[in-house]
CSV table of C-alpha atoms and ligand atoms in Angstrom, one decimal:
chain,number,residue,atom,x,y,z
A,322,MET,CA,0.0,0.0,0.0
A,323,THR,CA,1.4,3.5,-0.9
A,324,ILE,CA,1.6,6.2,1.8
A,325,GLU,CA,-1.3,8.0,0.1
A,326,GLN,CA,-3.5,4.9,0.1
A,327,THR,CA,-2.7,4.4,3.8
A,328,ALA,CA,-3.5,8.0,4.6
A,329,SER,CA,-6.8,7.8,2.6
A,330,ARG,CA,-7.8,4.5,4.4
A,331,ASP,CA,-7.1,6.1,7.8
A,332,ALA,CA,-9.1,9.2,6.9
A,333,ALA,CA,-11.9,7.0,5.9
A,334,ARG,CA,-12.1,5.3,9.3
A,335,LYS,CA,-15.2,6.3,11.1
A,336,PRO,CA,-14.6,8.7,14.0
A,337,ASP,CA,-15.4,7.4,17.5
A,338,LEU,CA,-17.3,10.4,18.8
A,339,ARG,CA,-20.8,11.1,17.6
A,340,PRO,CA,-22.9,14.3,18.0
A,341,ALA,CA,-25.4,13.9,20.8
A,342,ASN,CA,-27.9,15.7,18.6
A,343,PRO,CA,-27.6,15.3,14.8
A,344,ARG,CA,-30.1,18.1,14.0
A,345,PHE,CA,-28.5,20.8,11.9
A,346,SER,CA,-31.5,21.8,9.8
A,347,SER,CA,-31.9,25.5,8.8
A,348,GLY,CA,-35.5,25.5,9.7
A,349,PRO,CA,-37.3,24.2,11.6
A,350,CYS,CA,-34.1,24.4,13.6
A,351,ALA,CA,-33.0,22.2,16.6
A,352,LYS,CA,-35.1,22.7,19.7
A,353,PRO,CA,-33.3,24.2,22.7
A,354,PRO,CA,-31.1,21.5,24.3
A,355,THR,CA,-33.3,21.4,27.4
A,356,PHE,CA,-36.5,20.8,25.5
A,357,ASP,CA,-38.8,17.9,26.0
A,358,LEU,CA,-42.6,17.7,25.5
A,359,THR,CA,-43.3,17.9,29.2
A,360,LYS,CA,-42.1,21.5,29.1
A,361,LEU,CA,-45.3,22.4,27.3
A,362,ALA,CA,-47.6,20.9,29.9
A,363,GLY,CA,-48.7,24.4,31.0
A,364,ALA,CA,-50.1,25.3,27.5
A,365,ALA,CA,-53.6,26.9,27.5
A,366,LEU,CA,-55.0,24.1,25.5
A,367,GLY,CA,-58.7,23.9,24.8
A,368,ARG,CA,-59.1,27.5,25.9
A,369,SER,CA,-60.0,30.6,23.9
A,370,HIS,CA,-57.0,32.6,23.0
A,371,ARG,CA,-59.1,35.6,23.8
A,372,ALA,CA,-59.7,34.4,27.4
A,373,ALA,CA,-57.4,36.0,30.0
A,374,VAL,CA,-55.2,32.9,30.2
A,375,GLY,CA,-54.6,32.9,26.4
A,376,LYS,CA,-54.2,36.6,26.1
A,377,ASP,CA,-51.7,36.7,28.9
A,378,LYS,CA,-49.5,34.1,27.2
A,379,LEU,CA,-49.7,36.0,23.9
A,380,LYS,CA,-48.7,39.2,25.7
A,381,ALA,CA,-45.9,37.4,27.4
A,382,ALA,CA,-44.6,36.2,24.0
A,383,ILE,CA,-44.6,39.8,22.8
A,384,GLU,CA,-43.0,41.3,25.8
A,385,GLY,CA,-40.5,38.5,26.1
A,386,THR,CA,-39.5,39.1,22.5
A,387,ARG,CA,-39.0,42.8,23.3
A,388,GLU,CA,-36.9,42.0,26.4
A,389,VAL,CA,-34.6,39.4,24.9
A,390,LEU,CA,-34.1,41.2,21.6
A,391,GLY,CA,-33.8,44.7,23.2
A,392,ILE,CA,-36.6,46.2,21.1
A,393,PRO,CA,-37.3,49.8,22.1
A,394,ALA,CA,-40.5,50.6,24.0
A,395,GLY,CA,-41.9,52.7,21.1
A,396,TYR,CA,-41.8,49.8,18.6
A,397,LYS,CA,-44.9,47.6,18.1
A,398,ILE,CA,-44.6,43.8,18.1
A,399,GLY,CA,-47.3,41.6,16.7
A,400,ILE,CA,-47.9,37.9,16.3
A,401,VAL,CA,-49.2,37.3,12.8
A,402,PRO,CA,-50.3,34.4,10.7
A,403,ALA,CA,-48.3,32.4,8.2
A,404,SER,CA,-44.8,32.4,9.7
A,405,ASP,CA,-42.1,34.7,8.4
A,406,THR,CA,-43.6,34.7,4.9
A,407,GLY,CA,-46.9,36.0,6.3
A,408,ALA,CA,-45.1,38.8,8.3
A,409,VAL,CA,-43.1,39.9,5.3
A,410,GLU,CA,-46.0,39.8,2.8
A,411,MET,CA,-48.2,41.7,5.3
A,412,ALA,CA,-45.6,44.4,5.4
A,413,LEU,CA,-45.1,44.5,1.6
A,414,TRP,CA,-48.8,44.6,0.8
A,415,SER,CA,-49.6,47.2,3.6
A,416,LEU,CA,-46.8,49.6,3.3
A,417,LEU,CA,-45.4,49.7,-0.2
A,418,GLY,CA,-46.6,51.8,-3.2
A,419,GLU,CA,-46.3,55.2,-1.5
A,420,ARG,CA,-42.8,55.7,-3.1
A,421,LYS,CA,-40.2,54.0,-5.2
A,422,VAL,CA,-38.9,50.7,-3.8
A,423,GLU,CA,-35.4,49.3,-3.8
A,424,MET,CA,-35.2,45.6,-3.6
A,425,LEU,CA,-32.0,43.9,-2.5
A,426,ALA,CA,-31.5,40.2,-2.9
A,427,TRP,CA,-28.6,37.8,-2.8
A,428,GLU,CA,-30.4,34.4,-2.4
A,429,SER,CA,-33.7,32.8,-3.0
A,430,PHE,CA,-35.9,34.3,-0.2
A,431,GLY,CA,-34.8,37.8,-1.1
A,432,ALA,CA,-35.5,36.9,-4.8
A,433,GLY,CA,-39.0,35.8,-3.7
A,434,TRP,CA,-39.7,39.2,-2.2
A,435,VAL,CA,-38.6,40.7,-5.5
A,436,THR,CA,-41.2,38.6,-7.3
A,437,ASP,CA,-43.9,39.7,-4.8
A,438,VAL,CA,-43.2,43.4,-5.4
A,439,VAL,CA,-42.5,43.4,-9.1
A,440,LYS,CA,-44.8,40.7,-10.5
A,441,GLN,CA,-47.7,40.7,-8.0
A,442,LEU,CA,-47.8,44.2,-6.7
A,443,LYS,CA,-46.4,45.7,-9.9
A,444,ILE,CA,-44.6,48.5,-8.0
A,445,GLU,CA,-41.8,50.6,-9.6
A,446,ALA,CA,-38.7,49.1,-8.2
A,447,GLU,CA,-35.0,49.2,-8.5
A,448,ILE,CA,-33.7,45.7,-8.2
A,449,LYS,CA,-30.2,45.0,-7.0
A,450,THR,CA,-29.2,41.3,-6.9
A,451,ALA,CA,-26.0,39.4,-6.3
A,452,ASP,CA,-25.1,35.8,-7.0
A,453,TYR,CA,-25.0,33.2,-4.2
A,454,GLY,CA,-22.0,33.8,-2.1
A,455,GLN,CA,-21.9,37.6,-2.9
A,456,ILE,CA,-23.7,40.6,-1.6
A,457,VAL,CA,-25.0,43.7,-3.4
A,458,ASP,CA,-23.1,47.0,-3.2
A,459,LEU,CA,-24.8,48.4,-0.1
A,460,ALA,CA,-23.1,51.8,-0.6
A,461,THR,CA,-25.4,52.5,-3.6
A,462,VAL,CA,-28.7,52.2,-1.8
A,463,ASP,CA,-30.8,55.3,-2.0
A,464,PHE,CA,-32.8,55.7,1.3
A,465,ALA,CA,-35.2,58.2,-0.3
A,466,ASN,CA,-36.8,54.9,-1.4
A,467,ASP,CA,-38.3,52.1,0.6
A,468,VAL,CA,-35.7,49.4,0.9
A,469,VAL,CA,-36.5,45.7,1.2
A,470,PHE,CA,-33.8,43.3,2.2
A,471,THR,CA,-33.0,40.0,4.0
A,472,TRP,CA,-30.5,40.5,7.0
A,473,ASN,CA,-29.2,36.9,6.7
A,474,GLY,CA,-29.7,35.1,3.4
A,475,THR,CA,-30.5,31.6,4.7
A,476,THR,CA,-29.9,29.9,1.5
A,477,SER,CA,-26.5,31.4,0.7
A,478,GLY,CA,-25.1,32.0,4.2
A,479,VAL,CA,-24.4,35.7,3.3
A,480,ARG,CA,-25.5,38.4,5.7
A,481,VAL,CA,-25.2,42.2,5.8
A,482,PRO,CA,-22.1,42.9,8.0
A,483,ASN,CA,-23.9,45.5,10.2
A,484,GLY,CA,-26.5,48.3,9.8
A,485,ASN,CA,-24.0,51.1,9.2
A,486,TRP,CA,-25.0,51.4,5.6
A,487,ILE,CA,-28.6,52.3,6.5
A,488,ALA,CA,-29.1,56.1,6.6
A,489,ASP,CA,-30.3,57.6,9.9
A,490,ASP,CA,-32.1,60.4,8.0
A,491,ARG,CA,-33.8,58.1,5.5
A,492,GLN,CA,-37.1,59.2,4.0
A,493,GLY,CA,-38.2,55.7,2.9
A,494,LEU,CA,-38.8,52.7,5.2
A,495,THR,CA,-36.5,49.8,5.7
A,496,ILE,CA,-38.3,46.4,5.5
A,497,CYS,CA,-36.0,43.6,6.8
A,498,ASP,CA,-36.6,39.9,6.7
A,499,ALA,CA,-34.5,38.9,9.7
A,500,THR,CA,-35.9,35.4,10.2
A,501,SER,CA,-32.5,33.7,10.3
A,502,ALA,CA,-30.8,36.6,12.1
A,503,ALA,CA,-33.0,37.5,15.0
A,504,PHE,CA,-31.6,36.0,18.2
A,505,ALA,CA,-28.2,35.4,16.6
A,506,MET,CA,-27.1,38.8,15.4
A,507,ASP,CA,-27.2,42.3,16.7
A,508,LEU,CA,-30.1,44.1,15.0
A,509,PRO,CA,-29.9,47.9,15.1
A,510,TRP,CA,-33.5,48.8,15.8
A,511,ASP,CA,-33.1,52.5,15.0
A,512,LYS,CA,-32.2,51.4,11.4
A,513,LEU,CA,-35.1,49.0,11.0
A,514,ASP,CA,-38.7,50.2,10.3
A,515,VAL,CA,-40.2,46.7,9.7
A,516,THR,CA,-38.5,43.6,11.0
A,517,THR,CA,-39.9,40.1,10.7
A,518,PHE,CA,-39.0,36.6,11.9
A,519,SER,CA,-40.5,33.2,12.6
A,520,TRP,CA,-40.3,31.2,15.8
A,521,GLN,CA,-39.1,28.1,13.9
A,522,LYS,CA,-35.7,29.6,13.2
A,523,VAL,CA,-33.0,30.6,15.8
A,524,LEU,CA,-34.9,29.7,18.9
A,525,GLY,CA,-36.0,26.4,17.6
A,526,GLY,CA,-39.7,27.1,18.0
A,527,GLU,CA,-42.6,26.0,15.9
A,528,ALA,CA,-43.6,27.3,12.5
A,529,ALA,CA,-46.9,29.0,11.4
A,530,HIS,CA,-46.6,32.1,13.5
A,531,GLY,CA,-44.7,35.2,12.3
A,532,MET,CA,-43.4,38.2,14.3
A,533,LEU,CA,-43.9,41.7,12.8
A,534,ILE,CA,-42.0,44.5,14.5
A,535,LEU,CA,-42.8,48.1,13.5
A,536,SER,CA,-40.9,51.3,14.2
A,537,PRO,CA,-42.9,54.5,14.9
A,538,ARG,CA,-42.2,55.6,11.3
A,539,ALA,CA,-43.7,52.4,9.9
A,540,VAL,CA,-46.8,53.0,12.1
A,541,GLU,CA,-47.0,56.5,10.7
A,542,ARG,CA,-46.9,55.2,7.2
A,543,LEU,CA,-49.7,52.7,7.9
A,544,GLU,CA,-51.9,55.4,9.4
A,545,SER,CA,-51.3,57.9,6.6
A,546,TYR,CA,-51.2,55.8,3.5
A,547,THR,CA,-53.7,53.4,2.0
A,548,PRO,CA,-52.5,51.1,-0.8
A,549,ALA,CA,-54.3,51.0,-4.1
A,550,TRP,CA,-54.9,47.3,-4.0
A,551,PRO,CA,-57.4,45.3,-1.8
A,552,LEU,CA,-56.1,43.7,1.4
A,553,PRO,CA,-57.5,40.4,2.7
A,554,LYS,CA,-58.4,40.4,6.4
A,555,ILE,CA,-55.3,38.4,7.2
A,556,PHE,CA,-53.1,41.3,6.1
A,557,ARG,CA,-55.1,44.2,7.5
A,558,LEU,CA,-53.2,46.2,10.2
A,559,THR,CA,-55.4,49.3,10.3
A,560,LYS,CA,-59.1,50.1,10.7
A,561,GLY,CA,-60.5,53.5,9.8
A,562,GLY,CA,-56.9,54.8,9.2
A,563,LYS,CA,-55.7,53.8,12.7
A,564,LEU,CA,-53.4,51.0,13.7
A,565,ILE,CA,-55.3,48.0,15.1
A,566,ASP,CA,-53.5,48.2,18.5
A,567,GLY,CA,-54.9,44.9,19.7
A,568,ILE,CA,-52.7,42.9,17.2
A,569,PHE,CA,-49.7,44.3,19.1
A,570,THR,CA,-51.0,43.4,22.6
A,571,GLY,CA,-51.9,39.8,21.9
A,572,ALA,CA,-55.3,40.1,20.3
A,573,THR,CA,-54.2,38.2,17.2
A,574,ILE,CA,-56.0,38.6,13.8
A,575,ASN,CA,-57.1,35.0,13.8
A,576,THR,CA,-56.6,31.9,16.0
A,577,PRO,CA,-53.0,31.1,17.0
A,578,SER,CA,-51.8,27.7,18.3
A,579,MET,CA,-51.5,27.9,22.0
A,580,LEU,CA,-49.2,24.9,21.9
A,581,ALA,CA,-46.8,26.8,19.6
A,582,VAL,CA,-47.1,29.9,21.9
A,583,GLU,CA,-46.2,27.8,25.0
A,584,ASP,CA,-43.2,26.4,23.0
A,585,TYR,CA,-42.1,29.9,22.2
A,586,LEU,CA,-42.4,31.0,25.8
A,587,PHE,CA,-40.2,28.0,26.8
A,588,ALA,CA,-37.7,29.0,24.1
A,589,LEU,CA,-37.6,32.5,25.4
A,590,ASP,CA,-36.9,31.2,28.9
A,591,TRP,CA,-34.2,29.0,27.6
A,592,ALA,CA,-32.7,32.1,25.8
A,593,ARG,CA,-32.6,34.0,29.1
A,594,SER,CA,-30.9,31.1,30.8
A,595,VAL,CA,-28.0,31.2,28.3
A,596,GLY,CA,-27.4,34.9,28.8
A,597,GLY,CA,-30.1,36.4,26.6
A,598,LEU,CA,-29.2,37.9,23.2
A,599,GLN,CA,-25.5,38.2,23.8
A,600,GLY,CA,-25.4,34.6,25.1
A,601,LEU,CA,-27.2,33.4,21.9
A,602,ILE,CA,-24.9,35.4,19.7
A,603,ALA,CA,-21.8,33.9,21.4
A,604,ARG,CA,-23.2,30.4,21.0
A,605,ALA,CA,-23.9,31.0,17.2
A,606,ASP,CA,-20.4,32.6,16.8
A,607,ALA,CA,-18.7,29.6,18.5
A,608,ASN,CA,-20.6,27.1,16.3
A,609,ALA,CA,-19.9,29.0,13.1
A,610,GLY,CA,-16.3,29.5,14.3
A,611,ALA,CA,-15.8,25.7,14.6
A,612,VAL,CA,-17.0,25.3,11.0
A,613,HIS,CA,-14.8,28.1,9.7
A,614,GLY,CA,-11.9,26.6,11.5
A,615,PHE,CA,-12.6,23.3,9.8
A,616,CYS,CA,-12.7,25.0,6.4
A,617,ALA,CA,-9.3,26.7,7.1
A,618,GLN,CA,-7.8,23.3,7.9
A,619,ASN,CA,-9.2,21.4,4.9
A,620,ASP,CA,-8.5,22.7,1.4
A,621,TRP,CA,-11.3,20.7,-0.1
A,622,ILE,CA,-14.1,22.7,1.4
A,623,ALA,CA,-14.8,26.4,1.7
A,624,ASN,CA,-17.4,28.9,2.8
A,625,LEU,CA,-19.8,29.9,0.0
A,626,ALA,CA,-19.7,33.5,1.3
A,627,ALA,CA,-16.8,35.1,-0.5
A,628,ASP,CA,-16.2,37.9,2.0
A,629,ASP,CA,-15.4,37.0,5.6
A,630,ALA,CA,-17.4,40.1,6.8
A,631,THR,CA,-20.6,38.7,5.3
A,632,GLN,CA,-20.3,35.1,6.5
A,633,SER,CA,-23.3,34.0,8.4
A,634,ASN,CA,-23.1,32.7,11.9
A,635,THR,CA,-26.4,30.8,11.5
A,636,SER,CA,-26.9,29.3,8.1
A,637,VAL,CA,-23.3,28.4,7.2
A,638,CYS,CA,-23.2,27.4,3.6
A,639,LEU,CA,-20.2,25.4,2.3
A,640,LYS,CA,-19.0,24.3,-1.1
A,641,PHE,CA,-16.6,21.5,-2.1
A,642,THR,CA,-13.5,22.7,-3.9
A,643,ASP,CA,-11.6,19.5,-4.6
A,644,ALA,CA,-10.6,19.2,-8.3
A,645,ARG,CA,-11.2,15.4,-8.2
A,646,ILE,CA,-15.0,15.9,-7.8
A,647,GLN,CA,-16.7,14.8,-11.0
A,648,ASP,CA,-20.3,16.1,-10.5
A,649,GLY,CA,-20.6,18.7,-7.8
A,650,ALA,CA,-24.3,18.3,-7.2
A,651,VAL,CA,-24.2,14.5,-7.1
A,652,PHE,CA,-21.2,14.5,-4.8
A,653,ALA,CA,-22.6,17.0,-2.3
A,654,LYS,CA,-25.9,15.1,-2.1
A,655,ALA,CA,-24.1,11.8,-1.5
A,656,VAL,CA,-22.0,13.3,1.3
A,657,ALA,CA,-25.2,14.7,3.0
A,658,LYS,CA,-26.9,11.3,2.5
A,659,ARG,CA,-24.0,9.4,4.0
A,660,LEU,CA,-24.1,11.6,7.1
A,661,GLU,CA,-27.8,11.3,7.4
A,662,ALA,CA,-27.6,7.5,7.1
A,663,GLU,CA,-25.2,7.4,10.0
A,664,SER,CA,-27.5,9.7,12.0
A,665,ILE,CA,-24.6,12.2,12.3
A,666,ALA,CA,-26.1,15.2,10.5
A,667,LEU,CA,-29.7,15.6,9.4
A,668,ASP,CA,-30.9,18.0,6.7
A,669,ILE,CA,-27.5,19.6,5.8
A,670,GLY,CA,-27.9,19.5,2.0
A,671,ALA,CA,-27.8,22.9,0.3
A,672,TYR,CA,-31.1,24.6,-0.4
A,673,ARG,CA,-32.7,23.4,-3.6
A,674,ASP,CA,-32.1,26.6,-5.5
A,675,ALA,CA,-28.6,27.2,-4.1
A,676,PRO,CA,-25.3,26.0,-5.6
A,677,ALA,CA,-24.3,22.4,-4.7
A,678,GLY,CA,-22.9,22.0,-1.3
A,679,LEU,CA,-23.9,21.8,2.4
A,680,ARG,CA,-25.6,24.1,4.8
A,681,ILE,CA,-24.9,23.6,8.5
A,682,TRP,CA,-27.2,25.5,10.9
A,683,CYS,CA,-25.1,27.1,13.7
A,684,GLY,CA,-27.8,29.1,15.6
A,685,GLY,CA,-27.7,29.1,19.4
A,686,THR,CA,-29.9,26.0,20.0
A,687,VAL,CA,-27.1,23.9,18.4
A,688,GLU,CA,-24.4,22.8,20.9
A,689,THR,CA,-20.8,23.5,19.8
A,690,SER,CA,-19.8,20.1,21.0
A,691,ASP,CA,-22.2,18.6,18.4
A,692,ILE,CA,-20.7,20.7,15.6
A,693,GLU,CA,-17.2,19.6,16.8
A,694,ALA,CA,-18.2,16.0,16.9
A,695,MET,CA,-19.9,16.2,13.5
A,696,LEU,CA,-17.0,17.8,11.5
A,697,PRO,CA,-14.6,14.7,11.6
A,698,TRP,CA,-17.5,12.7,10.2
A,699,LEU,CA,-17.8,15.3,7.4
A,700,ALA,CA,-14.1,14.6,6.6
A,701,TRP,CA,-14.9,10.9,6.7
A,702,ALA,CA,-17.9,11.2,4.4
A,703,PHE,CA,-15.9,13.4,2.0
A,704,GLU,CA,-13.1,10.8,1.8
A,705,ALA,CA,-15.6,8.0,1.4
A,706,GLU,CA,-17.3,9.7,-1.5
A,707,ILE,CA,-14.0,10.5,-3.2
A,708,ALA,CA,-13.2,6.8,-2.9
A,709,ALA,CA,-16.6,5.8,-4.1
A,710,GLN,CA,-16.3,8.0,-7.2
A,711,THR,CA,-12.9,6.3,-8.0
A,712,VAL,CA,-14.4,2.9,-7.7
A,713,ALA,CA,-17.4,3.9,-9.9
A,714,ALA,CA,-15.2,5.4,-12.6
B,1827,PLP,C1,-34.7,34.4,4.8
B,1827,PLP,C2,-36.0,33.7,4.9
B,1827,PLP,N1,-37.1,34.3,4.6
B,1827,PLP,C3,-38.3,33.6,4.7
B,1827,PLP,C4,-38.4,32.3,5.0
B,1827,PLP,C5,-39.7,31.6,5.1
B,1827,PLP,O1,-40.0,31.4,6.4
B,1827,PLP,P1,-41.3,30.7,6.9
B,1827,PLP,O2,-41.4,29.3,6.2
B,1827,PLP,O3,-41.2,30.7,8.3
B,1827,PLP,O4,-42.4,31.6,6.4
B,1827,PLP,C6,-37.2,31.6,5.3
B,1827,PLP,C7,-37.2,30.2,5.7
B,1827,PLP,O5,-36.3,29.5,5.7
B,1827,PLP,C8,-36.0,32.3,5.3
B,1827,PLP,O6,-34.8,31.7,5.5
């Protein structure tokens, strides 16, 4: 056996250590490590969400969100239907059309909001897009316009580096899809007029409910402007030109799941127990740091995000760079499948519209020890697939 063959055989040996939790999905994300179903025993099941018990829990979800995320007192926080998509579309349909819009997109969800605005709402828009791994030139954004963007592109692993590019004296509104950023990154509330996220992402909650956060300027727009198009009940945030305040104090538009609410309250408690927002950011940074370190040590894998400053600490997207790989998409899928079959890493294939590769969720509910235990297995799966390719050829 040559030295190379011996080295390759050793690399292909299965590591001894296994992750305690193989869940690295980018949504729904891993539940908090202390989760089990008994934690939801206090849910207000079989009760009206408009009874005091239900209303109090919805209010606690809103105020807990404000506390953990550090959202200013003057901002409105609402629980709305249809997860993050519902919250974003509610904002687009309710607020846009008053002025020109600038749409910024660098992956598939941002591209979806462009379709909404241009093809469905048919609004005059300037569209700025970048390929997967890149970001648009943020210095060219004109804040006389309304600006729609995604803080962290979940399917490319590219995020805005900070909010410094957003003008303090903007005339337009900023509408930010922050679903894979909230609870993992610092969000500068004074720069964000509309912010949305879903419980199913960084806190590992359940889907179907969206969070809509409005600055005083966004409320002012809602109360002074009526869009030209009809709005279904599910999107309506105002009545008679006034904000429907109840939506932002727990009187939801339609019926929420009190089980999902209980789960979110549990997740908020867990977030507090790990040091709140800064604790969550530190956990995500440590997880992403472990993956970045692995990429630095292995020349066959790299971060999809070209610029270090834009690399996500939640949805870390990776590409294989080894010249021996014959079919990138087939290879990446085979690596992900091999890790899934071993129950080492579940759901880490790249998003369907993204370039071939892997996506490893690094948000705070994931334990760094699990990322660290999984990475040697990734090296094992890579070597095994390179070997399998050679045999097949
Ligand atoms: C950036 C972004 N926006 C929107 C969505 C849609 O979220 P939901 O399915 O919670 O509506 C996702 C889901 O992954 C996302 O990552």
